Short mmCIF file of C-alpha atoms and ligand atoms in Angstrom, two decimals:
data_model
loop_
_atom_site.label_atom_id
_atom_site.label_comp_id
_atom_site.label_asym_id
_atom_site.label_seq_id
_atom_site.Cartn_x
_atom_site.Cartn_y
_atom_site.Cartn_z
CA MET A 1 -95.16 -30.55 95.55
CA ALA A 2 -94.10 -27.44 97.47
CA LEU A 3 -96.32 -25.85 100.10
CA ILE A 4 -96.95 -22.10 99.82
CA ALA A 5 -97.16 -19.99 102.98
CA PRO A 6 -98.14 -16.34 102.43
CA SER A 7 -96.65 -14.11 105.14
CA ILE A 8 -99.24 -12.03 106.96
CA LEU A 9 -96.52 -9.44 107.72
CA SER A 10 -97.17 -7.94 104.28
CA ALA A 11 -100.99 -8.11 104.50
CA ASN A 12 -103.27 -5.12 105.05
CA PHE A 13 -103.44 -4.74 108.84
CA LEU A 14 -106.44 -2.42 108.48
CA ASN A 15 -108.49 -5.12 106.80
CA MET A 16 -107.01 -8.40 107.86
CA GLU A 17 -110.25 -10.31 107.37
CA ALA A 18 -110.19 -9.64 103.62
CA ASP A 19 -106.65 -10.98 103.33
CA ILE A 20 -107.48 -14.02 105.48
CA ASN A 21 -110.43 -14.80 103.21
CA MET A 22 -108.23 -14.33 100.15
CA ILE A 23 -105.77 -16.91 101.55
CA ASN A 24 -108.63 -19.24 102.59
CA ASN A 25 -109.95 -19.22 99.02
CA SER A 26 -106.53 -19.41 97.35
CA GLU A 27 -104.24 -22.36 96.65
CA ALA A 28 -102.05 -21.41 99.64
CA ASP A 29 -101.29 -24.19 102.12
CA TRP A 30 -100.26 -22.37 105.30
CA PHE A 31 -100.55 -18.95 106.91
CA HIS A 32 -97.07 -17.72 107.95
CA LEU A 33 -97.21 -15.45 111.02
CA ASP A 34 -94.14 -13.47 112.08
CA VAL A 35 -93.93 -12.64 115.78
CA MET A 36 -91.22 -10.06 116.60
CA ASP A 37 -90.30 -8.67 120.00
CA GLY A 38 -87.99 -5.73 119.29
CA ARG A 39 -85.19 -7.58 121.08
CA PHE A 40 -84.27 -10.60 118.99
CA VAL A 41 -84.99 -8.51 115.89
CA PRO A 42 -85.18 -4.72 115.43
CA ASN A 43 -88.94 -4.72 114.83
CA ILE A 44 -92.16 -5.45 116.74
CA THR A 45 -95.23 -7.05 115.16
CA PHE A 46 -98.05 -8.89 116.92
CA GLY A 47 -98.61 -11.59 119.52
CA MET A 48 -101.10 -14.10 120.89
CA PRO A 49 -104.35 -12.04 120.91
CA VAL A 50 -103.97 -11.02 117.27
CA ILE A 51 -103.14 -14.59 116.23
CA ALA A 52 -106.13 -15.95 118.17
CA ALA A 53 -108.42 -13.44 116.44
CA MET A 54 -107.11 -14.40 113.00
CA LYS A 55 -107.38 -18.11 113.82
CA ALA A 56 -111.14 -17.75 114.24
CA LYS A 57 -111.45 -16.83 110.53
CA ALA A 58 -108.59 -18.81 109.00
CA LYS A 59 -109.08 -22.27 107.50
CA LYS A 60 -105.48 -23.37 106.97
CA THR A 61 -102.44 -24.38 109.01
CA PHE A 62 -100.98 -21.62 111.22
CA ASP A 63 -97.21 -21.54 110.88
CA VAL A 64 -95.95 -19.23 113.62
CA HIS A 65 -92.36 -17.97 113.37
CA LEU A 66 -91.13 -16.64 116.71
CA MET A 67 -88.41 -14.01 116.37
CA ILE A 68 -88.25 -13.46 120.11
CA VAL A 69 -85.82 -14.02 122.97
CA GLU A 70 -86.72 -16.63 125.59
CA PRO A 71 -89.28 -18.35 123.35
CA GLU A 72 -89.76 -21.09 125.96
CA LYS A 73 -91.82 -18.66 128.04
CA TYR A 74 -94.51 -18.39 125.37
CA ILE A 75 -94.81 -21.85 123.80
CA GLU A 76 -98.00 -22.76 125.67
CA GLY A 77 -99.49 -19.34 124.92
CA PHE A 78 -98.98 -19.71 121.18
CA ALA A 79 -100.47 -23.22 121.28
CA LYS A 80 -103.59 -21.75 122.90
CA ALA A 81 -103.66 -18.92 120.36
CA GLY A 82 -103.88 -21.47 117.55
CA ALA A 83 -100.37 -22.21 116.26
CA ASP A 84 -100.11 -25.54 114.41
CA VAL A 85 -96.40 -25.24 113.58
CA LEU A 86 -94.24 -23.25 116.01
CA SER A 87 -90.69 -22.26 115.10
CA VAL A 88 -88.18 -20.94 117.58
CA HIS A 89 -84.85 -19.47 116.53
CA TYR A 90 -81.73 -21.56 116.96
CA GLU A 91 -79.93 -18.38 118.08
CA ALA A 92 -82.56 -17.63 120.77
CA SER A 93 -82.64 -21.12 122.28
CA THR A 94 -80.12 -22.08 124.95
CA HIS A 95 -81.93 -25.42 125.28
CA LEU A 96 -83.18 -26.04 121.78
CA HIS A 97 -83.90 -29.74 122.26
CA ARG A 98 -86.01 -28.99 125.31
CA ASN A 99 -87.91 -26.28 123.43
CA LEU A 100 -88.75 -28.78 120.67
CA GLN A 101 -90.02 -31.25 123.26
CA ILE A 102 -92.23 -28.60 124.86
CA ILE A 103 -93.63 -27.53 121.47
CA LYS A 104 -94.57 -31.14 120.66
CA ALA A 105 -95.98 -31.73 124.14
CA ASN A 106 -98.30 -28.79 123.43
CA GLY A 107 -99.62 -30.54 120.32
CA MET A 108 -97.75 -28.55 117.67
CA LYS A 109 -95.20 -29.39 114.98
CA ALA A 110 -91.75 -28.21 116.06
CA GLY A 111 -89.75 -25.83 113.89
CA VAL A 112 -86.26 -24.36 114.14
CA ALA A 113 -85.48 -21.10 112.36
CA MET A 114 -81.87 -20.38 111.39
CA ASN A 115 -80.38 -16.94 110.71
CA PRO A 116 -78.43 -16.53 107.46
CA HIS A 117 -75.08 -16.59 109.31
CA THR A 118 -75.79 -19.79 111.27
CA PRO A 119 -74.21 -22.93 109.80
CA ILE A 120 -76.82 -25.56 109.00
CA GLU A 121 -74.43 -28.27 110.23
CA LEU A 122 -75.30 -27.19 113.79
CA LEU A 123 -78.55 -29.15 113.46
CA ALA A 124 -76.74 -32.47 112.98
CA ASP A 125 -77.45 -33.77 116.47
CA LEU A 126 -81.19 -33.19 116.47
CA ILE A 127 -82.40 -33.23 112.89
CA GLU A 128 -84.71 -36.22 113.55
CA ASP A 129 -86.48 -34.17 116.23
CA ILE A 130 -87.28 -31.23 113.94
CA ASP A 131 -90.49 -31.17 111.88
CA VAL A 132 -89.61 -27.99 109.96
CA VAL A 133 -86.35 -26.09 109.48
CA CYS A 134 -87.14 -22.47 108.62
CA LEU A 135 -84.07 -21.33 106.70
CA MET A 136 -83.88 -17.55 106.79
CA SER A 137 -82.90 -16.27 103.36
CA VAL A 138 -82.89 -12.64 104.60
CA ASN A 139 -81.94 -11.20 107.97
CA PRO A 140 -85.10 -11.56 110.08
CA GLY A 141 -87.06 -8.47 111.01
CA PHE A 142 -88.64 -7.08 107.86
CA GLY A 143 -90.52 -8.10 104.75
CA GLY A 144 -89.50 -7.13 101.24
CA GLN A 145 -85.75 -7.72 101.55
CA LYS A 146 -83.38 -9.15 98.94
CA PHE A 147 -82.80 -12.90 98.88
CA ILE A 148 -79.35 -14.04 100.10
CA GLU A 149 -77.86 -16.30 97.40
CA ARG A 150 -75.86 -18.48 99.80
CA THR A 151 -79.21 -20.02 100.82
CA TYR A 152 -79.12 -22.43 97.86
CA HIS A 153 -75.97 -24.02 99.27
CA LYS A 154 -77.56 -24.29 102.72
CA ILE A 155 -80.66 -25.99 101.29
CA ARG A 156 -78.55 -28.61 99.52
CA THR A 157 -76.47 -29.31 102.65
CA LEU A 158 -79.60 -29.59 104.79
CA LYS A 159 -81.39 -31.81 102.27
CA GLN A 160 -78.43 -34.16 102.24
CA MET A 161 -78.44 -34.35 106.05
CA ILE A 162 -82.19 -35.09 106.10
CA VAL A 163 -81.95 -37.82 103.45
CA GLU A 164 -78.87 -39.46 104.96
CA ARG A 165 -80.49 -39.64 108.36
CA GLY A 166 -83.88 -40.75 107.08
CA ALA A 167 -85.56 -37.78 108.77
CA SER A 168 -88.92 -36.38 107.61
CA THR A 169 -88.01 -32.74 108.28
CA LEU A 170 -89.47 -30.14 105.90
CA ILE A 171 -87.25 -27.33 104.57
CA GLU A 172 -88.97 -23.95 104.63
CA ILE A 173 -87.46 -20.90 102.93
CA ASP A 174 -88.29 -17.53 104.47
CA GLY A 175 -87.40 -14.19 102.89
CA GLY A 176 -87.02 -12.79 99.41
CA VAL A 177 -88.90 -15.62 97.67
CA THR A 178 -90.05 -14.55 94.19
CA LEU A 179 -91.65 -16.09 91.11
CA GLN A 180 -88.13 -16.04 89.64
CA ASN A 181 -86.26 -17.97 92.34
CA ALA A 182 -89.04 -20.32 93.53
CA GLY A 183 -88.21 -23.00 90.94
CA LEU A 184 -84.51 -23.10 91.85
CA LEU A 185 -85.35 -23.28 95.57
CA ILE A 186 -87.68 -26.24 95.02
CA LYS A 187 -85.14 -27.95 92.75
CA ASP A 188 -82.53 -27.75 95.53
CA GLY A 189 -84.91 -29.24 98.11
CA ALA A 190 -87.28 -26.60 99.51
CA ASP A 191 -90.62 -28.02 100.69
CA VAL A 192 -92.30 -24.82 101.93
CA LEU A 193 -91.98 -21.34 100.43
CA VAL A 194 -92.90 -18.32 102.54
CA ALA A 195 -93.85 -15.29 100.47
CA GLY A 196 -94.84 -11.87 101.79
CA ASN A 197 -93.92 -9.08 99.44
CA THR A 198 -94.20 -11.24 96.32
CA VAL A 199 -97.82 -12.11 97.15
CA PHE A 200 -99.16 -8.92 98.71
CA SER A 201 -97.42 -6.38 96.46
CA SER A 202 -98.76 -8.06 93.35
CA PRO A 203 -101.90 -6.78 91.64
CA ASP A 204 -103.66 -10.14 92.14
CA PRO A 205 -102.35 -11.92 95.29
CA ALA A 206 -104.49 -15.06 94.80
CA ASP A 207 -103.19 -15.40 91.26
CA THR A 208 -99.59 -14.97 92.47
CA ILE A 209 -100.15 -17.75 95.02
CA LYS A 210 -101.51 -19.91 92.18
CA LYS A 211 -98.40 -19.18 90.10
CA LEU A 212 -96.08 -20.09 93.02
CA LYS A 213 -98.05 -23.28 93.54
CA GLU A 214 -97.76 -24.19 89.86
CA ILE A 215 -93.97 -23.76 89.98
CA GLY A 216 -93.93 -26.30 92.82
CA LYS A 217 -96.06 -28.91 91.04
C1 DX5 B 301 -88.82 -11.75 107.98
C2 DX5 B 301 -89.97 -12.69 108.09
C3 DX5 B 301 -90.53 -13.15 106.81
C4 DX5 B 301 -91.08 -12.07 105.93
C5 DX5 B 301 -90.82 -12.51 104.52
O1 DX5 B 301 -88.24 -11.57 109.21
O2 DX5 B 301 -89.60 -13.85 108.81
O3 DX5 B 301 -91.53 -14.16 107.03
O4 DX5 B 301 -92.44 -11.83 106.09
O5 DX5 B 301 -91.18 -11.47 103.71
P1 DX5 B 301 -90.78 -11.38 102.18
O6 DX5 B 301 -91.37 -12.57 101.49
O7 DX5 B 301 -91.39 -10.09 101.77
O8 DX5 B 301 -89.28 -11.37 102.11
ZN1 ZN B 302 -91.03 -15.55 108.90
#
């Protein structure tokens, strides 16, 4: 059963409450929140105050994806803002293992996000310590981009590593997820599907979430 995580990046920022309620009342499992700093990625989104405001209305897990440099400086802040799962980028973490320890010490599940160019094998020495691997299937920074096909191979390699090591790590796919590729992603081992454009550009977002959920059943 795959978890569905609509990405707030594609929601209506002028009426966030309506989209939060839509997700609350839908079959979605998590809220996916993309934090960008204009340094790690060429875009800037929102930070702790906005997440804390949304948290007051949201009724599901907050999955916060940090696309920022020096994420260690803000781990405690995002815990206080309401993050339940916090992902830092592999490429932004000089001391990734330490970052995972700090995330867990702050009461959150620890995630590692990997850019499309980063070999998944680099996680071999700490896979047991990771709750969620957020595999980027587009270059991070923007919603609505085209899915990178090589991701299927990365999912299979990662799944094999997780099974061989007896780890309980979830595989999350972020970027370019559609109603067309969701089934193949789940077949290869995806546990969580992030979907921004596919959900929010559809005429009936709650129904699109339902359809994604059905594919994962
Ligand atoms: C991209 C973000 C994604 C984005 C996905 O940097 O990490 O979470 O919102 O958007 P879609 O589903 O539109 O590709
Ligand atoms: Zn994301």
